[in-house]
Short mmCIF file of C-alpha atoms in Angstrom, two decimals:
data_model
loop_
_atom_site.label_atom_id
_atom_site.label_comp_id
_atom_site.label_asym_id
_atom_site.label_seq_id
_atom_site.Cartn_x
_atom_site.Cartn_y
_atom_site.Cartn_z
CA GLY A 654 -0.03 0.04 0.05
CA ALA A 655 0.83 3.57 -0.20
CA GLY A 656 1.23 4.30 3.60
CA VAL A 657 1.71 2.60 6.91
CA SER A 658 -1.17 0.52 7.83
CA GLN A 659 -2.28 -0.81 11.27
CA SER A 660 -4.98 -2.93 12.41
CA PRO A 661 -7.16 -3.29 14.26
CA SER A 662 -8.09 0.40 14.21
CA ASN A 663 -9.97 0.03 17.54
CA LYS A 664 -9.61 -2.92 20.17
CA VAL A 665 -11.67 -3.21 23.33
CA THR A 666 -10.68 -5.93 25.63
CA GLU A 667 -11.03 -7.08 29.20
CA LYS A 668 -8.29 -6.64 31.74
CA GLY A 669 -6.03 -9.77 31.93
CA LYS A 670 -6.45 -10.61 28.42
CA ASP A 671 -3.70 -10.60 25.76
CA VAL A 672 -3.97 -8.44 22.79
CA GLU A 673 -1.93 -8.47 19.52
CA LEU A 674 -1.58 -5.35 17.38
CA ARG A 675 -0.31 -5.34 13.64
CA CYS A 676 1.61 -2.91 11.57
CA ASP A 677 2.41 -3.14 7.91
CA PRO A 678 5.12 -0.53 7.03
CA ILE A 679 5.84 1.00 3.76
CA SER A 680 7.32 -1.27 1.32
CA GLY A 681 11.19 -0.81 1.29
CA HIS A 682 11.29 0.82 4.76
CA THR A 683 13.96 -0.92 6.81
CA ALA A 684 13.10 0.70 9.87
CA LEU A 685 9.94 0.37 12.02
CA TYR A 686 8.80 2.07 15.20
CA TRP A 687 6.23 1.47 17.84
CA TYR A 688 4.97 4.48 20.00
CA ARG A 689 2.28 4.96 22.36
CA GLN A 690 -0.02 8.08 22.86
CA ARG A 691 -1.93 8.14 26.09
CA LEU A 692 -5.01 10.47 26.09
CA GLY A 693 -3.96 14.13 26.04
CA GLN A 694 -0.23 13.38 25.89
CA GLY A 695 2.65 13.15 23.46
CA LEU A 696 4.10 9.91 21.89
CA GLU A 697 6.12 7.79 24.07
CA PHE A 698 8.66 5.59 22.31
CA LEU A 699 8.38 1.94 22.71
CA ILE A 700 10.82 -0.09 20.48
CA TYR A 701 12.29 0.14 16.95
CA PHE A 702 13.47 -2.49 14.51
CA GLN A 703 16.04 -2.13 12.01
CA GLY A 704 15.32 -4.96 9.68
CA ASN A 705 13.99 -7.69 11.95
CA SER A 706 16.40 -7.07 14.90
CA ALA A 707 15.46 -4.57 17.71
CA PRO A 708 18.40 -2.50 18.76
CA ASP A 709 16.33 -0.38 21.11
CA LYS A 710 13.62 -1.94 23.35
CA SER A 711 14.35 0.81 26.12
CA GLY A 712 10.76 1.97 25.80
CA LEU A 713 8.92 -1.09 26.56
CA PRO A 714 7.21 -0.38 29.94
CA SER A 715 7.17 -3.91 31.30
CA ASP A 716 7.80 -7.56 30.27
CA ARG A 717 4.01 -7.95 29.41
CA PHE A 718 4.93 -6.02 26.19
CA SER A 719 6.84 -7.61 23.39
CA ALA A 720 7.15 -7.18 19.62
CA GLU A 721 8.31 -9.06 16.69
CA ARG A 722 9.05 -8.18 12.94
CA THR A 723 9.25 -10.56 10.19
CA GLY A 724 12.12 -9.68 7.91
CA GLU A 725 11.42 -6.01 6.66
CA SER A 726 7.80 -6.29 6.62
CA VAL A 727 4.93 -6.61 9.19
CA SER A 728 5.62 -6.22 12.92
CA THR A 729 3.20 -7.28 15.86
CA LEU A 730 3.12 -5.74 19.21
CA THR A 731 1.94 -8.14 21.87
CA ILE A 732 0.56 -6.94 25.33
CA GLN A 733 0.00 -9.94 27.82
CA ARG A 734 -2.42 -9.65 30.70
CA THR A 735 -3.67 -6.26 29.72
CA GLN A 736 -4.09 -3.63 32.52
CA GLN A 737 -6.30 -0.45 32.34
CA GLU A 738 -3.13 1.73 32.27
CA ASP A 739 -2.40 0.02 28.82
CA SER A 740 -5.27 2.02 27.26
CA ALA A 741 -3.95 4.25 24.77
CA VAL A 742 -3.39 4.66 20.87
CA TYR A 743 -0.53 2.55 19.77
CA LEU A 744 1.17 4.23 16.73
CA CYS A 745 3.41 2.57 14.31
CA ALA A 746 5.90 4.56 11.94
CA SER A 747 8.44 3.33 9.28
CA SER A 748 11.33 5.11 7.75
CA LEU A 749 14.07 4.27 4.91
CA ALA A 750 16.70 3.78 7.64
CA SER A 751 17.00 4.14 11.36
CA GLY A 752 19.95 6.59 11.17
CA ALA A 753 19.82 10.28 10.35
CA SER A 754 20.30 10.19 6.45
CA GLY A 755 18.45 11.42 3.49
CA ARG A 756 16.41 14.61 2.76
CA ALA A 757 14.75 14.92 6.15
CA GLY A 758 16.96 12.76 8.23
CA ASN A 759 14.95 10.27 9.83
CA GLU A 760 11.61 11.07 8.51
CA GLN A 761 9.21 8.77 9.99
CA PHE A 762 5.83 7.90 8.30
CA PHE A 763 3.17 7.18 10.84
CA GLY A 764 0.01 4.97 10.47
CA PRO A 765 -3.27 5.86 11.72
CA GLY A 766 -2.93 3.94 15.08
CA THR A 767 -4.81 1.33 17.07
CA ARG A 768 -6.89 2.65 19.84
CA LEU A 769 -6.79 0.09 22.75
CA THR A 770 -9.31 0.31 25.50
CA VAL A 771 -8.94 -2.11 28.44
CA LEU A 772 -11.87 -2.36 30.70
CA GLY B 1075 18.00 13.13 29.85
CA GLU B 1076 15.70 13.19 26.87
CA ASP B 1077 13.21 15.73 27.33
CA VAL B 1078 11.00 17.85 24.86
CA GLU B 1079 8.52 20.45 26.41
CA GLN B 1080 5.76 22.47 24.70
CA SER B 1081 2.94 24.67 25.96
CA LEU B 1082 -0.21 22.78 25.90
CA PHE B 1083 -2.79 25.15 24.26
CA LEU B 1084 -2.81 28.10 21.84
CA SER B 1085 -5.93 30.02 20.53
CA VAL B 1086 -5.59 32.56 17.77
CA ARG B 1087 -8.01 34.28 15.51
CA GLU B 1088 -8.23 33.55 11.58
CA GLY B 1089 -5.52 35.46 9.86
CA ASP B 1090 -3.35 35.96 12.73
CA SER B 1091 0.10 34.44 12.91
CA SER B 1092 0.39 31.61 15.46
CA VAL B 1093 3.82 30.80 17.14
CA ILE B 1094 4.27 27.35 18.74
CA ASN B 1095 7.27 26.99 20.93
CA CYS B 1096 9.38 23.94 22.01
CA THR B 1097 12.39 23.25 24.22
CA TYR B 1098 14.59 20.25 24.14
CA THR B 1099 17.48 18.70 26.07
CA ASP B 1100 19.68 16.72 23.67
CA SER B 1101 22.19 19.14 22.37
CA SER B 1102 23.44 16.59 19.77
CA SER B 1103 20.20 16.45 17.99
CA THR B 1104 20.79 16.55 14.21
CA TYR B 1105 17.16 16.97 13.16
CA LEU B 1106 14.13 18.54 14.75
CA TYR B 1107 10.61 18.22 13.46
CA TRP B 1108 7.15 19.46 13.50
CA TYR B 1109 4.46 16.99 13.07
CA LYS B 1110 0.73 17.78 12.86
CA GLN B 1111 -2.09 15.74 14.19
CA GLU B 1112 -5.68 16.33 13.29
CA PRO B 1113 -8.72 14.47 14.91
CA GLY B 1114 -8.93 11.05 13.79
CA ALA B 1115 -5.90 11.24 11.50
CA GLY B 1116 -2.30 9.91 11.72
CA LEU B 1117 0.65 12.12 12.40
CA GLN B 1118 1.66 14.15 9.34
CA LEU B 1119 5.36 15.61 8.94
CA LEU B 1120 4.89 19.20 8.62
CA THR B 1121 8.60 20.46 8.29
CA TYR B 1122 12.07 19.87 9.85
CA ILE B 1123 15.21 21.78 10.41
CA PHE B 1124 18.88 20.34 10.54
CA SER B 1125 20.61 21.53 13.46
CA ASN B 1126 23.28 23.58 11.57
CA MET B 1127 20.44 25.80 10.32
CA ASP B 1128 19.02 28.74 12.44
CA MET B 1129 15.84 29.37 10.18
CA LYS B 1130 13.78 27.52 7.56
CA GLN B 1131 10.93 28.92 5.63
CA ASP B 1132 8.36 26.73 3.71
CA GLN B 1133 5.30 28.55 2.40
CA ARG B 1134 3.45 29.65 5.25
CA LEU B 1135 5.64 27.99 7.92
CA THR B 1136 8.84 29.34 9.42
CA VAL B 1137 10.95 27.28 11.83
CA LEU B 1138 13.49 29.18 13.98
CA LEU B 1139 16.13 27.16 15.86
CA ASN B 1140 18.24 28.66 19.00
CA LYS B 1141 20.77 26.06 19.56
CA LYS B 1142 22.31 27.89 22.52
CA ASP B 1143 18.95 28.04 24.21
CA LYS B 1144 17.72 24.69 22.77
CA HIS B 1145 14.65 26.49 21.80
CA LEU B 1146 12.51 25.58 18.68
CA SER B 1147 9.54 27.49 17.33
CA LEU B 1148 7.05 26.93 14.47
CA ARG B 1149 5.22 30.11 13.07
CA ILE B 1150 2.28 29.83 10.96
CA ALA B 1151 1.45 32.94 9.13
CA ASP B 1152 -2.29 33.83 8.12
CA THR B 1153 -3.44 31.01 10.23
CA GLN B 1154 -6.63 29.34 8.84
CA THR B 1155 -9.48 27.35 10.64
CA GLY B 1156 -7.97 24.29 8.74
CA ASP B 1157 -4.89 24.84 10.73
CA SER B 1158 -6.57 23.66 14.02
CA ALA B 1159 -4.84 20.71 15.21
CA ILE B 1160 -2.33 19.31 17.71
CA TYR B 1161 1.35 20.25 16.81
CA PHE B 1162 4.21 18.04 18.06
CA CYS B 1163 7.75 19.05 18.04
CA ALA B 1164 10.29 16.20 18.03
CA GLU B 1165 13.99 15.54 18.17
CA PHE B 1166 15.99 12.66 16.67
CA TYR B 1167 17.83 10.96 19.28
CA ASN B 1168 21.18 10.53 17.98
CA GLN B 1169 21.78 7.42 20.41
CA GLY B 1170 19.31 5.52 18.75
CA GLY B 1171 16.81 5.62 15.98
CA LYS B 1172 13.75 7.12 17.96
CA LEU B 1173 12.23 10.58 18.01
CA ILE B 1174 11.58 12.16 21.33
CA PHE B 1175 8.30 13.95 21.24
CA GLY B 1176 6.78 16.86 23.30
CA GLN B 1177 3.42 16.68 24.46
CA GLY B 1178 1.79 18.57 21.82
CA THR B 1179 0.34 21.92 21.46
CA GLU B 1180 -3.27 22.12 20.67
CA LEU B 1181 -3.99 25.06 18.19
CA SER B 1182 -7.39 26.43 18.04
CA VAL B 1183 -8.27 28.95 15.39
CA LYS B 1184 -11.34 31.01 15.74
CA PRO B 1185 -13.11 32.54 12.86
#
């Protein structure tokens, strides 16, 4: 597709359940990023991938959060045993490379996000 | 540490100029960005500035960078109601591939 896509667009789940969020980056983009946006707040970095390796997982809030990426394609973010504080919009972005290069350095293209509500 | 701060709200009248301010902490940042987020839409890159520049103009947008004070601003000339959105500044964190975002400034444009 032309842009970054994410699914589902909305997810409502019960506390304690596991959820899986999916991101399809722009074709050819080697770097992929996950961010979280809580209501009324800025974006909080979670993890990024260069290819299918994750050099920086520093933003994952707990061991309930994990992410995988298949080659330079789809990524899934999994949240186990969800808690109410996990409620947020989860945004995925991709870029040509993870370093500062190219016209706009590290221009990241964002998907529309998945709105997660944990009841 | 990594921290980017913005004021939360700005209200202007249509036709006026808007100035959104941002401060950041990583003096080694090479790129600084302004993103726009409209309701129900994804983040859209508006403009960026390389750290060896102090000003960049792009149509109605002017970005000013004061490296000494680690202060970044976005000026929107002739603000229109369609400019109403949340504006995020972000710095590229050189120690990794991530962007560090501010909390966002909600711009409200009144007719």
